[in-house]
Amino acid sequence: MAYVGGKSKGAEHIIAILNQKKYNNMPYLEPFVGYGHILRRVENKKSYQVSDANPLVVSLLQGVQNKRNKYPEITREQYYKLKPKIGDTSFKRAIAAFCYSYNGKEWGGYTLVSSCERRENYPQERKNYYDLLRKNEPFMKSKITHCDYKKWKPKGYLIYCDPPYAKTTGYSPDFDHKVFWDTMRKWSKNNIVYISEYNAPKDFKCVAKKAKTQSLNGKGAGKVVYEKLFQFKGNT
């Protein structure tokens, strides 16, 4: 399922590290869960706690966890009526925002067609992904919370962070990267913390990397960049 900055593909370097046997039976925390592409592949953990600052993302995931929920069909008229209702964090509005939006981008424009291959019924492909999540043990066992990552006070966790990347198109300029890295230093004192980014402060080391073609919002297409996994140097 499409998601700006998502990890639906090319995340093997991350999964390989998070699923090392030495981390078996540890509590797992993912405070930037997105669509759950990493979460669903993290195995053998004592517990799973995940969160996101976006209330519609949380509503979507919580709604998928509830197997009694049916995925609503959204017409173009319903889509544009739901879009301005900022205070509405219902499952229906979440489905509209992501499942029926161009490229999976939140409120990116109503579409029923795949942007890549012009296939009809693109929303159904995303609903198929939700069905995959419903069959996934780590996802179904997860406690999903709506909160800012700074609200967490973790201790003894294996933590994976996939924050908004610095100096990239499509992310909120309100995200304070300095505060984020300071928080990662603090968390690393009592947890095992891994962070995805293109670059990091000098006191963080790259422990894995993966080449990818940068095509966010169609800009920089064909440019090869390295998405890296970092760890605080004091956290070995």
Short mmCIF file of C-alpha atoms in Angstrom, two decimals:
data_model
loop_
_atom_site.label_atom_id
_atom_site.label_comp_id
_atom_site.label_asym_id
_atom_site.label_seq_id
_atom_site.Cartn_x
_atom_site.Cartn_y
_atom_site.Cartn_z
CA MET A 1 0.00 0.00 0.00
CA ALA A 2 1.39 3.34 -1.00
CA TYR A 3 2.49 5.79 1.67
CA VAL A 4 4.81 8.77 1.49
CA GLY A 5 8.07 7.57 3.04
CA GLY A 6 6.61 4.11 3.56
CA LYS A 7 8.54 0.87 3.88
CA SER A 8 6.43 -1.48 1.76
CA LYS A 9 9.52 -2.42 -0.27
CA GLY A 10 13.27 -2.41 0.22
CA ALA A 11 13.27 -2.76 4.01
CA GLU A 12 15.14 -6.06 4.26
CA HIS A 13 18.16 -4.36 5.87
CA ILE A 14 15.90 -3.12 8.68
CA ILE A 15 13.99 -6.35 9.23
CA ALA A 16 17.19 -8.41 9.35
CA ILE A 17 18.45 -6.35 12.29
CA LEU A 18 15.20 -6.11 14.22
CA ASN A 19 14.69 -9.87 13.95
CA GLN A 20 18.09 -10.86 15.27
CA LYS A 21 17.77 -13.66 17.82
CA LYS A 22 19.36 -11.54 20.55
CA TYR A 23 16.23 -9.34 20.45
CA ASN A 24 13.78 -12.22 20.82
CA ASN A 25 11.23 -11.77 23.61
CA MET A 26 11.98 -8.07 24.03
CA PRO A 27 9.10 -5.57 24.17
CA TYR A 28 8.94 -3.71 20.86
CA LEU A 29 8.06 -0.05 20.33
CA GLU A 30 7.47 1.74 17.03
CA PRO A 31 6.43 5.39 17.55
CA PHE A 32 6.11 6.27 13.82
CA VAL A 33 4.13 3.24 12.69
CA GLY A 34 2.69 4.61 9.44
CA TYR A 35 0.97 1.80 7.55
CA GLY A 36 2.69 -0.95 9.54
CA HIS A 37 5.02 -2.23 6.84
CA ILE A 38 7.86 -2.76 9.33
CA LEU A 39 5.64 -3.78 12.25
CA ARG A 40 4.04 -6.68 10.38
CA ARG A 41 7.46 -8.23 9.75
CA VAL A 42 8.90 -7.90 13.26
CA GLU A 43 8.84 -11.34 14.83
CA ASN A 44 9.24 -13.04 18.21
CA LYS A 45 8.77 -10.05 20.47
CA LYS A 46 7.30 -10.08 23.98
CA SER A 47 4.84 -7.30 23.18
CA TYR A 48 4.15 -4.74 20.48
CA GLN A 49 3.35 -1.10 21.17
CA VAL A 50 3.05 1.35 18.29
CA SER A 51 1.86 4.90 17.80
CA ASP A 52 1.51 7.69 15.30
CA ALA A 53 0.90 11.42 15.63
CA ASN A 54 -1.59 11.35 12.77
CA PRO A 55 -5.06 10.59 14.19
CA LEU A 56 -6.38 9.33 10.85
CA VAL A 57 -3.53 6.82 10.51
CA VAL A 58 -4.33 5.53 14.00
CA SER A 59 -8.05 5.39 13.23
CA LEU A 60 -7.30 3.42 10.07
CA LEU A 61 -5.11 0.86 11.85
CA GLN A 62 -7.40 0.49 14.84
CA GLY A 63 -10.33 0.05 12.49
CA VAL A 64 -8.50 -2.65 10.56
CA GLN A 65 -7.67 -4.43 13.84
CA ASN A 66 -11.40 -4.70 14.55
CA LYS A 67 -12.42 -7.54 12.25
CA ARG A 68 -16.07 -6.64 12.66
CA ASN A 69 -15.47 -3.46 10.69
CA LYS A 70 -16.34 -3.59 7.02
CA TYR A 71 -14.41 -1.39 4.62
CA PRO A 72 -16.78 1.33 3.41
CA GLU A 73 -17.18 2.18 -0.25
CA ILE A 74 -16.48 5.88 -0.81
CA THR A 75 -17.89 7.83 -3.74
CA ARG A 76 -16.23 10.93 -5.14
CA GLU A 77 -18.99 13.07 -3.62
CA GLN A 78 -18.53 11.48 -0.18
CA TYR A 79 -14.75 11.90 -0.42
CA TYR A 80 -14.92 15.66 -0.88
CA LYS A 81 -17.58 16.02 1.78
CA LEU A 82 -15.45 14.14 4.30
CA LYS A 83 -12.18 15.89 3.48
CA PRO A 84 -12.84 19.25 5.25
CA LYS A 85 -14.29 17.62 8.40
CA ILE A 86 -11.06 18.03 10.38
CA GLY A 87 -12.50 16.87 13.71
CA ASP A 88 -13.86 13.64 12.23
CA THR A 89 -11.41 10.81 12.91
CA SER A 90 -13.84 8.02 12.07
CA PHE A 91 -12.79 4.84 10.30
CA LYS A 92 -14.87 5.90 7.29
CA ARG A 93 -13.00 9.18 6.95
CA ALA A 94 -9.66 7.38 7.39
CA ILE A 95 -10.57 4.97 4.61
CA ALA A 96 -11.46 7.92 2.39
CA ALA A 97 -8.25 9.79 3.23
CA PHE A 98 -5.88 6.95 2.38
CA CYS A 99 -7.65 4.15 0.57
CA TYR A 100 -9.35 6.32 -2.04
CA SER A 101 -6.57 8.88 -2.49
CA TYR A 102 -4.14 9.14 -5.36
CA ASN A 103 -0.94 7.24 -4.58
CA GLY A 104 -2.16 6.59 -1.04
CA LYS A 105 -1.24 10.14 -0.05
CA GLU A 106 -3.58 11.58 2.56
CA TRP A 107 -6.29 13.52 0.73
CA GLY A 108 -4.19 13.41 -2.42
CA GLY A 109 -7.26 13.45 -4.65
CA TYR A 110 -10.01 10.91 -5.25
CA THR A 111 -9.04 7.99 -7.46
CA LEU A 112 -10.15 4.50 -8.37
CA VAL A 113 -7.19 3.88 -10.65
CA SER A 114 -3.62 2.78 -9.97
CA SER A 115 -1.19 5.60 -10.68
CA CYS A 116 1.44 3.13 -11.91
CA GLU A 117 -0.35 0.71 -14.19
CA ARG A 118 -3.72 2.44 -14.61
CA ARG A 119 -5.51 -0.53 -13.10
CA GLU A 120 -9.11 -0.09 -12.05
CA ASN A 121 -10.23 -0.67 -8.45
CA TYR A 122 -7.05 0.56 -6.83
CA PRO A 123 -8.89 0.94 -3.48
CA GLN A 124 -9.53 -2.80 -3.50
CA GLU A 125 -5.79 -3.43 -3.66
CA ARG A 126 -5.39 -1.42 -0.48
CA LYS A 127 -8.26 -3.26 1.16
CA ASN A 128 -6.47 -6.49 0.29
CA TYR A 129 -3.51 -5.13 2.27
CA TYR A 130 -5.79 -4.49 5.24
CA ASP A 131 -6.89 -8.13 5.02
CA LEU A 132 -3.23 -9.14 5.09
CA LEU A 133 -2.79 -7.11 8.28
CA ARG A 134 -5.78 -8.84 9.84
CA LYS A 135 -4.01 -12.16 9.35
CA ASN A 136 -0.72 -10.84 10.72
CA GLU A 137 0.07 -11.78 14.32
CA PRO A 138 2.40 -8.87 15.25
CA PHE A 139 -0.10 -6.34 13.89
CA MET A 140 -3.11 -7.90 15.59
CA LYS A 141 -1.24 -8.16 18.91
CA SER A 142 -0.15 -4.51 18.80
CA LYS A 143 -1.50 -1.83 21.08
CA ILE A 144 -1.99 1.14 18.78
CA THR A 145 -1.93 4.62 20.30
CA HIS A 146 -2.44 8.13 18.98
CA CYS A 147 0.34 10.27 20.44
CA ASP A 148 3.43 12.27 19.70
CA TYR A 149 6.61 10.19 19.99
CA LYS A 150 7.91 12.44 22.79
CA LYS A 151 5.12 11.19 25.08
CA TRP A 152 6.80 7.80 25.37
CA LYS A 153 9.09 7.10 28.34
CA PRO A 154 10.46 3.70 27.28
CA LYS A 155 12.83 1.51 29.21
CA GLY A 156 14.13 -1.88 28.16
CA TYR A 157 12.57 -1.77 24.67
CA LEU A 158 13.71 -2.59 21.18
CA ILE A 159 12.69 0.58 19.33
CA TYR A 160 12.46 1.34 15.63
CA CYS A 161 11.91 4.93 14.49
CA ASP A 162 10.99 6.03 10.98
CA PRO A 163 10.57 9.80 11.45
CA PRO A 164 9.87 12.43 8.77
CA TYR A 165 13.17 12.70 6.94
CA ALA A 166 15.01 16.02 7.01
CA LYS A 167 15.20 18.11 3.83
CA THR A 168 12.80 15.97 1.83
CA THR A 169 9.67 16.87 -0.08
CA GLY A 170 6.27 16.02 1.33
CA TYR A 171 6.82 16.24 5.07
CA SER A 172 5.69 18.72 7.67
CA PRO A 173 8.16 21.58 8.29
CA ASP A 174 6.95 21.61 11.89
CA PHE A 175 8.89 18.48 12.82
CA ASP A 176 11.83 19.49 15.02
CA HIS A 177 14.75 17.29 14.00
CA LYS A 178 17.09 18.59 16.70
CA VAL A 179 14.60 17.62 19.42
CA PHE A 180 14.15 14.24 17.73
CA TRP A 181 17.86 13.37 17.79
CA ASP A 182 18.18 14.59 21.38
CA THR A 183 15.30 12.27 22.27
CA MET A 184 17.02 9.36 20.51
CA ARG A 185 20.15 9.97 22.57
CA LYS A 186 18.06 9.92 25.75
CA TRP A 187 16.17 6.77 24.78
CA SER A 188 19.38 5.00 23.82
CA LYS A 189 20.56 5.03 27.44
CA ASN A 190 17.95 2.45 28.47
CA ASN A 191 16.79 0.91 25.18
CA ILE A 192 18.03 -0.54 21.90
CA VAL A 193 17.14 2.13 19.34
CA TYR A 194 17.35 2.06 15.54
CA ILE A 195 16.49 5.03 13.32
CA SER A 196 15.88 5.24 9.58
CA GLU A 197 17.13 8.39 7.83
CA TYR A 198 19.35 9.52 4.98
CA ASN A 199 21.71 11.32 7.34
CA ALA A 200 22.27 11.60 11.09
CA PRO A 201 24.39 13.59 13.57
CA LYS A 202 28.02 12.52 13.91
CA ASP A 203 27.45 10.70 17.19
CA PHE A 204 25.21 8.17 15.40
CA LYS A 205 26.66 5.33 13.33
CA CYS A 206 25.24 3.73 10.21
CA VAL A 207 24.67 0.01 10.85
CA ALA A 208 22.94 -0.83 7.55
CA LYS A 209 21.97 0.88 4.30
CA LYS A 210 19.95 0.26 1.17
CA ALA A 211 20.12 1.99 -2.20
CA LYS A 212 16.82 3.34 -3.47
CA THR A 213 15.57 5.52 -6.29
CA GLN A 214 14.21 8.77 -4.95
CA SER A 215 10.89 9.65 -6.57
CA LEU A 216 8.88 11.37 -3.81
CA ASN A 217 6.04 13.32 -5.45
CA GLY A 218 7.65 12.64 -8.81
CA LYS A 219 10.69 14.83 -8.04
CA GLY A 220 14.24 13.55 -8.16
CA ALA A 221 13.14 10.52 -10.21
CA GLY A 222 16.10 8.36 -11.10
CA LYS A 223 18.34 9.75 -8.37
CA VAL A 224 19.90 6.98 -6.31
CA VAL A 225 20.14 7.68 -2.59
CA TYR A 226 21.02 5.50 0.37
CA GLU A 227 18.43 5.01 3.06
CA LYS A 228 20.38 4.23 6.22
CA LEU A 229 19.72 2.66 9.58
CA PHE A 230 21.43 4.48 12.44
CA GLN A 231 22.23 3.70 16.05
CA PHE A 232 23.65 5.95 18.76
CA LYS A 233 27.36 5.22 19.17
CA GLY A 234 26.94 4.77 22.89
CA ASN A 235 24.21 2.12 22.27
CA THR A 236 26.09 -1.02 21.16
#
